[in-house]
Short mmCIF file of C-alpha atoms and ligand atoms in Angstrom, two decimals:
data_model
loop_
_atom_site.label_atom_id
_atom_site.label_comp_id
_atom_site.label_asym_id
_atom_site.label_seq_id
_atom_site.Cartn_x
_atom_site.Cartn_y
_atom_site.Cartn_z
CA MET A 1 -15.83 20.35 12.73
CA SER A 2 -13.73 19.06 14.48
CA PHE A 3 -14.57 16.43 17.64
CA SER A 4 -13.10 18.70 20.32
CA ALA A 5 -16.28 21.75 18.68
CA LEU A 6 -18.39 18.67 19.73
CA GLY A 7 -17.85 19.28 23.44
CA LEU A 8 -15.04 16.59 23.24
CA SER A 9 -11.47 16.37 25.57
CA GLY A 10 -8.62 17.09 23.77
CA PHE A 11 -6.67 13.82 24.14
CA PHE A 12 -10.00 12.81 22.37
CA GLN A 13 -8.79 14.86 19.29
CA HIS A 14 -5.61 12.87 19.35
CA THR A 15 -7.13 10.05 19.41
CA LEU A 16 -9.11 9.63 16.69
CA ASP A 17 -6.33 11.07 14.16
CA GLU A 18 -4.37 8.21 14.60
CA LEU A 19 -7.58 5.96 14.53
CA GLY A 20 -7.99 8.65 10.95
CA TYR A 21 -11.37 9.86 12.03
CA THR A 22 -10.59 13.09 10.71
CA ALA A 23 -14.07 15.14 11.07
CA PRO A 24 -17.45 13.85 12.46
CA THR A 25 -20.30 11.71 10.55
CA LYS A 26 -23.42 13.29 10.59
CA VAL A 27 -24.86 11.32 13.69
CA GLN A 28 -22.18 11.50 15.25
CA GLU A 29 -22.38 15.21 14.53
CA GLN A 30 -25.72 15.89 15.88
CA ALA A 31 -25.43 13.31 19.33
CA ILE A 32 -22.98 13.66 21.18
CA PRO A 33 -23.65 17.58 22.10
CA ALA A 34 -27.47 16.34 23.08
CA VAL A 35 -25.48 13.23 24.76
CA LEU A 36 -22.98 15.83 26.14
CA GLU A 37 -26.11 17.44 27.80
CA GLY A 38 -27.30 15.21 29.74
CA ARG A 39 -30.97 14.85 26.86
CA ASP A 40 -31.68 11.55 25.81
CA VAL A 41 -31.79 10.77 22.23
CA LEU A 42 -33.64 8.89 19.73
CA ALA A 43 -31.16 8.41 16.91
CA ALA A 44 -32.79 6.19 12.79
CA ALA A 45 -28.77 4.91 12.65
CA GLU A 46 -27.72 1.72 11.30
CA THR A 47 -24.08 0.35 11.31
CA GLY A 48 -21.47 2.59 8.91
CA SER A 49 -23.31 5.87 10.20
CA GLY A 50 -20.24 5.98 12.69
CA LYS A 51 -22.82 5.57 15.35
CA THR A 52 -20.65 3.14 17.87
CA ALA A 53 -18.68 6.61 17.83
CA ALA A 54 -21.36 8.88 18.44
CA PHE A 55 -22.46 7.44 21.98
CA VAL A 56 -19.05 6.17 22.78
CA LEU A 57 -17.70 8.80 22.96
CA PRO A 58 -19.67 10.98 24.94
CA LEU A 59 -20.29 8.84 27.44
CA LEU A 60 -15.81 8.25 27.71
CA GLU A 61 -17.10 11.76 28.03
CA LYS A 62 -18.59 12.06 30.77
CA LEU A 63 -17.07 8.95 32.80
CA ARG A 64 -13.79 10.58 33.42
CA ASP A 65 -14.67 12.18 36.63
CA HIS A 66 -16.53 9.19 38.14
CA THR A 67 -14.67 6.46 40.42
CA ARG A 68 -15.13 3.06 39.00
CA PRO A 69 -18.03 1.44 40.62
CA HIS A 70 -18.31 -0.34 43.52
CA SER A 71 -18.14 -4.51 43.04
CA HIS A 72 -20.45 -6.16 40.52
CA GLN A 73 -22.50 -2.73 40.26
CA VAL A 74 -22.30 -0.94 36.28
CA THR A 75 -22.29 2.68 35.44
CA ALA A 76 -22.67 2.64 31.92
CA LEU A 77 -24.76 -0.38 30.10
CA ILE A 78 -24.92 -0.39 26.50
CA LEU A 79 -27.48 -3.50 25.55
CA VAL A 80 -26.93 -5.08 21.72
CA PRO A 81 -29.12 -7.64 19.87
CA THR A 82 -25.87 -9.70 19.09
CA ARG A 83 -22.80 -11.75 20.62
CA GLU A 84 -20.71 -10.24 17.90
CA LEU A 85 -21.98 -6.87 18.24
CA ALA A 86 -21.21 -6.99 22.25
CA VAL A 87 -17.49 -7.76 21.35
CA GLN A 88 -17.14 -4.97 18.16
CA VAL A 89 -18.34 -2.44 20.15
CA LYS A 90 -16.35 -3.19 23.49
CA GLN A 91 -13.40 -3.36 21.53
CA ALA A 92 -14.20 -0.09 19.98
CA VAL A 93 -14.75 1.44 23.24
CA GLN A 94 -11.10 0.18 24.52
CA GLU A 95 -10.33 1.97 21.07
CA TYR A 96 -11.48 4.90 21.71
CA SER A 97 -10.09 4.96 25.22
CA LEU A 98 -6.59 4.44 24.16
CA ASP A 99 -5.56 7.67 25.73
CA TYR A 100 -8.21 8.31 28.49
CA PRO A 101 -7.06 9.89 31.79
CA ARG A 102 -7.92 6.90 34.14
CA ARG A 103 -8.28 3.20 34.03
CA LEU A 104 -11.66 2.17 32.53
CA LYS A 105 -13.02 -1.13 33.16
CA THR A 106 -14.72 -2.30 29.76
CA LEU A 107 -16.56 -5.47 29.50
CA ALA A 108 -18.49 -7.56 26.99
CA VAL A 109 -21.05 -10.15 28.42
CA TYR A 110 -22.92 -12.36 26.25
CA GLY A 111 -24.03 -16.10 25.95
CA GLY A 112 -22.02 -18.76 24.80
CA VAL A 113 -18.84 -19.08 26.33
CA SER A 114 -18.32 -20.09 29.51
CA ILE A 115 -20.39 -18.02 32.33
CA ASN A 116 -18.01 -18.42 35.25
CA THR A 117 -15.21 -15.69 33.29
CA GLN A 118 -17.72 -13.15 33.35
CA MET A 119 -18.55 -13.99 36.75
CA GLN A 120 -15.18 -13.04 38.16
CA ALA A 121 -14.72 -10.68 35.54
CA MET A 122 -17.46 -8.69 37.98
CA LEU A 123 -15.94 -9.27 41.21
CA ALA A 124 -14.58 -5.40 40.75
CA GLY A 125 -17.28 -2.82 39.24
CA CYS A 126 -17.24 -1.96 35.53
CA ASP A 127 -17.59 1.03 34.26
CA VAL A 128 -19.24 0.08 29.92
CA MET A 129 -20.98 -2.88 29.88
CA VAL A 130 -21.62 -4.08 26.38
CA ALA A 131 -23.92 -6.73 27.13
CA THR A 132 -26.48 -9.64 25.44
CA PRO A 133 -30.14 -8.90 27.01
CA GLY A 134 -29.84 -13.42 27.57
CA ARG A 135 -26.81 -13.57 29.69
CA LEU A 136 -27.32 -10.32 31.36
CA LEU A 137 -29.79 -11.42 33.54
CA ASP A 138 -28.38 -15.29 33.68
CA LEU A 139 -25.72 -12.93 35.80
CA ILE A 140 -28.46 -11.02 37.11
CA GLU A 141 -29.76 -13.86 38.80
CA LYS A 142 -26.35 -15.50 39.99
CA ASN A 143 -26.00 -11.99 41.50
CA ALA A 144 -22.81 -11.14 39.79
CA ILE A 145 -24.62 -8.26 38.39
CA ARG A 146 -26.38 -5.74 40.07
CA LEU A 147 -28.39 -2.83 37.76
CA ASP A 148 -29.40 -0.50 40.85
CA GLN A 149 -26.46 2.48 39.90
CA VAL A 150 -26.85 2.39 36.54
CA GLU A 151 -25.95 6.23 35.30
CA TYR A 152 -26.14 5.50 31.28
CA LEU A 153 -28.56 3.44 28.98
CA VAL A 154 -28.40 2.51 25.80
CA LEU A 155 -29.87 0.11 23.37
CA ASP A 156 -28.17 -0.11 20.86
CA GLU A 157 -29.79 -2.16 16.93
CA ALA A 158 -33.27 -1.92 19.45
CA ASP A 159 -35.21 -3.00 16.31
CA ARG A 160 -33.29 -6.09 15.82
CA MET A 161 -33.82 -6.20 19.01
CA LEU A 162 -37.56 -6.93 18.98
CA ASP A 163 -36.76 -9.30 15.48
CA LEU A 164 -34.46 -11.10 18.38
CA GLY A 165 -37.66 -11.47 20.53
CA PHE A 166 -35.99 -9.75 23.35
CA ALA A 167 -39.10 -7.69 24.03
CA ASP A 168 -39.40 -9.30 27.64
CA GLU A 169 -36.07 -9.58 28.88
CA LEU A 170 -35.99 -5.83 27.85
CA GLU A 171 -38.87 -4.99 29.93
CA ARG A 172 -37.07 -7.92 32.94
CA ILE A 173 -34.24 -5.18 32.66
CA MET A 174 -35.44 -2.42 32.91
CA ASN A 175 -37.11 -2.63 35.92
CA LEU A 176 -33.77 -3.17 37.31
CA LEU A 177 -32.67 0.16 36.59
CA PRO A 178 -32.67 2.85 38.54
CA ALA A 179 -35.45 5.75 37.71
CA GLN A 180 -33.23 8.94 37.43
CA ARG A 181 -30.70 8.12 34.23
CA GLN A 182 -29.44 9.01 30.83
CA ASN A 183 -30.80 6.68 27.51
CA LEU A 184 -30.02 6.46 24.49
CA LEU A 185 -31.64 4.65 21.92
CA PHE A 186 -30.11 3.29 18.66
CA SER A 187 -32.41 1.20 15.57
CA ALA A 188 -31.86 0.78 11.73
CA THR A 189 -35.62 1.32 11.78
CA PHE A 190 -38.48 2.29 13.43
CA PRO A 191 -41.41 -0.26 13.28
CA GLN A 192 -43.85 0.39 15.07
CA GLU A 193 -43.62 -2.26 18.38
CA LEU A 194 -40.30 -0.02 19.01
CA ASP A 195 -42.94 3.20 19.94
CA VAL A 196 -44.12 0.59 23.29
CA LEU A 197 -40.41 1.04 23.72
CA ILE A 198 -39.34 4.08 22.77
CA ASP A 199 -42.57 5.78 25.53
CA ARG A 200 -41.12 2.86 28.21
CA LEU A 201 -37.23 4.07 27.98
CA LEU A 202 -36.84 7.70 26.57
CA PHE A 203 -37.35 10.40 27.97
CA ASN A 204 -38.45 14.20 25.47
CA PRO A 205 -35.38 12.71 23.83
CA VAL A 206 -33.26 14.27 20.90
CA CYS A 207 -34.58 12.62 18.14
CA ILE A 208 -32.02 12.12 15.06
CA GLU A 209 -32.07 11.41 11.42
CA ILE A 210 -35.28 10.18 12.18
CA GLU A 211 -36.99 10.88 8.08
CA ARG A 212 -33.65 8.88 7.30
CA GLN A 213 -34.95 5.18 6.33
CA ASN A 214 -31.89 2.64 5.09
CA LYS A 215 -30.00 5.52 2.74
CA LEU A 216 -27.36 3.10 1.09
CA PRO A 217 -24.48 4.86 -0.26
CA ASP A 218 -24.08 5.29 -4.32
CA SER A 219 -20.45 4.06 -4.29
CA LEU A 220 -22.47 0.25 -3.93
CA ILE A 221 -23.65 -1.48 -6.64
CA GLN A 222 -26.10 -3.62 -7.09
CA ARG A 223 -26.34 -6.34 -8.76
CA PRO A 224 -29.12 -8.70 -8.85
CA ILE A 225 -28.29 -11.88 -11.65
CA GLU A 226 -30.79 -14.22 -12.91
CA VAL A 227 -30.31 -17.88 -12.24
CA ASP A 228 -31.58 -21.18 -11.50
CA LYS A 229 -31.36 -22.60 -7.96
CA ALA A 230 -28.56 -25.15 -8.73
CA GLN A 231 -26.72 -23.31 -10.63
CA ARG A 232 -25.91 -20.53 -7.38
CA THR A 233 -23.17 -22.66 -6.47
CA THR A 234 -20.92 -22.08 -9.27
CA LEU A 235 -22.20 -18.46 -10.46
CA LEU A 236 -20.81 -17.62 -7.04
CA ARG A 237 -17.01 -19.63 -7.93
CA TYR A 238 -17.50 -18.04 -11.45
CA LEU A 239 -17.07 -14.62 -9.76
CA LEU A 240 -14.88 -15.47 -7.45
CA ALA A 241 -12.58 -16.47 -10.30
CA GLU A 242 -13.83 -13.15 -11.91
CA ASN A 243 -13.00 -10.89 -9.00
CA ARG A 244 -9.47 -12.63 -8.08
CA GLY A 245 -8.21 -12.59 -4.12
CA ALA A 246 -10.76 -10.13 -3.59
CA GLN A 247 -13.12 -10.53 -0.27
CA PHE A 248 -16.24 -11.95 -0.44
CA LEU A 249 -18.29 -12.42 2.13
CA VAL A 250 -21.67 -14.45 1.34
CA PHE A 251 -25.53 -14.81 3.16
CA VAL A 252 -27.06 -17.86 3.30
CA ALA A 253 -30.39 -19.22 5.07
CA SER A 254 -29.00 -21.64 7.34
CA LYS A 255 -26.76 -23.44 9.31
CA ARG A 256 -26.59 -26.46 6.32
CA THR A 257 -26.46 -23.90 3.10
CA ALA A 258 -23.82 -22.31 5.18
CA GLU A 259 -21.39 -26.07 5.81
CA ASN A 260 -22.89 -26.81 2.59
CA VAL A 261 -21.87 -24.06 0.57
CA ALA A 262 -18.25 -23.96 2.00
CA ASP A 263 -17.80 -27.58 1.10
CA LYS A 264 -17.83 -26.69 -2.38
CA LEU A 265 -15.59 -24.10 -2.15
CA TYR A 266 -13.68 -25.97 -0.11
CA LYS A 267 -13.04 -28.86 -2.90
CA TYR A 268 -12.19 -26.30 -5.44
CA ASP A 269 -9.68 -24.79 -2.99
CA PHE A 270 -11.08 -21.67 -2.26
CA ASN A 271 -9.67 -20.93 1.51
CA VAL A 272 -13.18 -20.30 3.28
CA ASP A 273 -15.07 -20.55 6.40
CA THR A 274 -18.45 -20.19 7.84
CA LEU A 275 -19.85 -17.67 10.36
CA HIS A 276 -23.38 -19.91 12.17
CA GLY A 277 -24.95 -19.73 15.13
CA ASP A 278 -23.96 -23.15 15.79
CA LYS A 279 -20.44 -23.41 16.14
CA PRO A 280 -19.29 -21.85 20.37
CA GLN A 281 -18.99 -18.44 20.34
CA THR A 282 -15.06 -19.18 21.13
CA GLU A 283 -14.38 -19.87 17.60
CA ARG A 284 -16.89 -17.37 15.71
CA ASN A 285 -14.64 -14.99 17.07
CA ALA A 286 -11.46 -15.93 15.94
CA THR A 287 -13.23 -17.06 12.47
CA LEU A 288 -14.21 -13.42 11.78
CA ALA A 289 -10.64 -11.51 13.32
CA ALA A 290 -9.23 -14.13 10.39
CA PHE A 291 -11.68 -12.66 7.82
CA LYS A 292 -11.08 -9.25 8.56
CA ALA A 293 -7.10 -10.01 8.59
CA GLY A 294 -7.53 -10.80 5.99
CA LYS A 295 -6.99 -14.19 6.73
CA ILE A 296 -9.76 -16.16 5.03
CA ARG A 297 -10.55 -15.03 1.60
CA VAL A 298 -15.14 -16.48 1.35
CA LEU A 299 -17.32 -15.88 4.57
CA VAL A 300 -20.22 -18.17 4.47
CA ALA A 301 -23.12 -16.69 7.26
CA THR A 302 -26.05 -17.05 8.11
CA ASP A 303 -27.91 -13.67 8.57
CA LEU A 304 -27.81 -13.46 13.08
CA ALA A 305 -23.90 -14.52 12.47
CA ALA A 306 -23.55 -11.68 10.46
CA ARG A 307 -25.62 -8.84 11.84
CA GLY A 308 -23.97 -5.14 12.63
CA LEU A 309 -20.56 -6.74 11.16
CA ASP A 310 -18.22 -3.94 10.99
CA ILE A 311 -15.33 -5.21 7.99
CA PRO A 312 -14.13 -2.58 6.74
CA LEU A 313 -12.48 -2.59 3.11
CA LEU A 314 -15.12 -5.46 2.36
CA PRO A 315 -15.49 -5.10 -1.94
CA PHE A 316 -18.52 -7.80 -1.67
CA VAL A 317 -21.37 -9.17 -0.46
CA VAL A 318 -22.79 -11.85 -1.93
CA ASN A 319 -27.54 -12.96 -0.91
CA TYR A 320 -26.44 -16.98 -2.24
CA ASP A 321 -30.17 -17.07 -0.66
CA LEU A 322 -31.91 -14.13 -0.61
CA PRO A 323 -32.77 -12.60 3.14
CA ARG A 324 -36.13 -12.51 4.83
CA SER A 325 -36.97 -9.40 4.90
CA PRO A 326 -36.76 -6.16 3.24
CA ALA A 327 -34.52 -5.12 5.85
CA ASP A 328 -32.55 -7.75 5.87
CA TYR A 329 -31.56 -6.70 2.55
CA VAL A 330 -30.54 -2.75 3.36
CA HIS A 331 -28.48 -4.75 6.72
CA ARG A 332 -26.71 -7.58 4.14
CA ILE A 333 -26.04 -5.32 1.12
CA GLY A 334 -25.10 -2.40 3.79
CA ARG A 335 -21.59 -4.61 4.66
CA THR A 336 -19.58 -3.30 1.41
CA ALA A 337 -19.03 0.46 0.25
CA ARG A 338 -18.69 1.51 3.61
CA ALA A 339 -17.08 5.36 4.59
CA GLY A 340 -17.08 6.03 0.23
CA GLU A 341 -15.39 2.19 0.07
CA ALA A 342 -16.78 0.96 -3.14
CA GLY A 343 -19.04 -1.79 -3.53
CA THR A 344 -20.51 -4.76 -5.16
CA ALA A 345 -23.95 -6.47 -4.44
CA PHE A 346 -24.66 -9.53 -6.62
CA THR A 347 -28.21 -11.43 -5.49
CA PHE A 348 -28.77 -14.54 -6.44
CA VAL A 349 -32.75 -15.00 -8.02
CA ASP A 350 -34.01 -17.94 -8.37
CA PRO A 351 -37.27 -18.57 -10.07
CA ASP A 352 -38.90 -19.47 -6.94
CA ASN A 353 -38.30 -15.90 -5.72
CA ASP A 354 -39.30 -13.33 -7.99
CA ALA A 355 -41.83 -12.05 -6.39
CA HIS A 356 -40.11 -11.81 -3.14
CA PHE A 357 -37.49 -9.79 -4.73
CA LYS A 358 -39.17 -7.53 -6.20
CA LEU A 359 -41.10 -7.00 -2.87
CA ILE A 360 -37.32 -6.59 -1.37
CA VAL A 361 -37.22 -3.96 -4.63
CA LYS A 362 -40.25 -1.84 -3.94
CA ARG A 363 -40.14 -1.90 -0.22
CA ASN A 364 -36.39 -0.48 -0.01
CA GLN A 365 -37.20 2.14 -3.80
CA LEU A 366 -34.67 0.30 -5.32
CA ASN A 367 -33.51 1.00 -8.38
CA VAL A 368 -31.61 -1.95 -9.86
CA SER A 369 -32.84 -3.87 -12.42
CA LEU A 370 -32.08 -7.67 -13.42
CA GLU A 371 -29.14 -9.43 -15.16
CA GLN A 372 -28.22 -12.44 -16.85
CA ILE A 373 -24.47 -13.67 -17.29
CA ALA A 374 -23.92 -15.52 -19.88
CA GLY A 375 -23.42 -19.40 -19.20
CA PHE A 376 -25.79 -19.06 -16.52
CA GLU A 377 -29.34 -17.99 -18.15
CA ARG A 378 -32.29 -19.97 -16.36
CA THR A 379 -33.11 -22.94 -18.05
CA THR A 380 -35.80 -23.64 -15.17
CA ILE A 381 -39.35 -21.84 -14.25
CA SER A 382 -41.63 -20.97 -11.05
CA GLU A 383 -43.32 -23.26 -9.52
CA SER A 384 -45.97 -20.71 -8.73
CA THR A 385 -45.50 -19.47 -12.53
CA PRO A 386 -48.80 -20.15 -14.10
CA ALA A 387 -47.77 -21.81 -17.58
CA LYS A 388 -48.99 -19.96 -20.23
CA GLY A 389 -52.84 -19.35 -20.97
CA GLN A 390 -53.51 -20.66 -17.48
CA LEU A 391 -54.10 -18.02 -15.00
CA PRO A 392 -54.48 -19.34 -11.09
CA VAL A 393 -57.18 -19.09 -9.18
CA LYS A 394 -58.29 -16.54 -6.74
CA GLY A 395 -57.55 -17.51 -3.26
CA LYS A 396 -56.79 -21.50 -4.74
CA ARG A 397 -52.47 -21.25 -4.81
CA LYS A 398 -51.55 -24.31 -2.89
CA SER A 399 -50.39 -24.02 0.64
CA LYS A 400 -46.82 -25.54 1.81
CA LYS A 401 -48.65 -28.04 3.26
CA ASP A 402 -51.61 -29.25 0.39
CA LYS A 403 -47.35 -29.85 -2.13
CA LEU A 404 -46.67 -31.58 0.51
CA ARG A 405 -49.93 -33.90 0.67
CA GLU A 406 -49.81 -34.25 -3.03
CA ALA A 407 -45.88 -35.05 -2.88
CA ALA A 408 -47.34 -38.30 -0.81
CA ALA A 409 -50.08 -39.16 -2.51
CA ARG A 410 -48.02 -39.73 -6.28
P1 AMP B 1 -20.82 2.12 12.87
O1 AMP B 1 -21.04 2.97 12.44
O2 AMP B 1 -20.75 2.60 14.27
O3 AMP B 1 -20.91 0.78 13.05
O4 AMP B 1 -19.27 2.54 12.86
C1 AMP B 1 -18.87 2.12 11.02
C2 AMP B 1 -17.28 2.35 10.93
O5 AMP B 1 -17.01 3.79 10.62
C3 AMP B 1 -16.30 2.49 11.64
O6 AMP B 1 -15.20 1.02 11.01
C4 AMP B 1 -15.99 3.37 12.36
O7 AMP B 1 -14.24 2.64 12.79
C5 AMP B 1 -15.98 3.72 10.81
N1 AMP B 1 -16.26 5.62 11.83
C6 AMP B 1 -16.57 5.97 12.98
N2 AMP B 1 -16.46 7.44 13.33
C7 AMP B 1 -16.53 7.39 11.90
C8 AMP B 1 -14.99 8.96 11.64
N3 AMP B 1 -15.69 10.12 11.78
N4 AMP B 1 -14.38 8.90 10.66
C9 AMP B 1 -14.18 7.58 9.58
N5 AMP B 1 -14.42 6.46 10.34
C10 AMP B 1 -15.21 6.53 11.10
#
């Protein structure tokens, strides 16, 4: 199946050939004709499936005959949950429009950077806007953007937008859109809370791959490793030494841990940097670009900052801390083994995390077994594991508060 056969103009084929896209991915095969037909689309697709091209390509095709919108107006609005994704989607739009027959104005608007530049840029109209909800509303309040002529609306990673608490912002944005428009909603998972949004947004949508849930590629090897909490950095160093020169994306639970782990690696001369929400956006963009260009070997990141990152040829992901939700586990390890490449995801499981890891395995129906690495075997047992012969009393498990009280009393 070729891209032209899906209804895209010939010049796209040239651009896509240059990019090395030999054939459309599954979600592209289904979404592109539906969008071209003018249908609303509901697609189950995660990062790595080729979802960005699945909505960007047909939108660009449709925008060919449009004239540039007037000052402050937007024709196609793509809403995304994070700044990083905004930048990435904007880059995709630019890449795919290399051979475009007319000049196309594409803007990414997101928080954490100066709002003035974004206001200036909107003095002329914008064909394709990629925006995070918060900053978009700020710009609307400042009269820099109007949404009453939006013809195409895309919600990318809709589940994540709700996770991040954007429900109110989305509602406000939808109230500003014209009734007549085409809507596309992409989401990796379909939690119940999404139903309201789906009902509110989509009219008789074409549903794509709804039954597929978080499928991981066969070329992705998962290696959960039992290790003591205090030994995790040493184990990470060991893995880095074992896989000389290879790039690693390391996930941690907090900004502080990110800095701590990076400091420790730095002391051992590793080329390392961090990606988390405390850093200015310009710095985050630069770090990400440097990592993608292979100039940084180890990137220690929090979930929010690393969500949706598309880093081709990333061979190793490490869950230094476990992700909070089973779905995040799949999102994280899905950063490696893209497009048929081999990849390995290490997950550090310390004694306190056994139960949480079991839940991640069960929910995602993973076929994995915990391993031990010689020299790093656990020597501690979990605080929550009852001593032998001493069963926990139901309903009497100590809460965190209880433990704190006990500690204070000591
Ligand atoms: P996405 O799911 O949109 O994050 O895309 C994941 C990666 O797949 C990106 O690096 C795209 O450039 C790439 N990609 C998208 N469509 C294709 C295709 N048809 N053939 C090869 N690579 C693709």
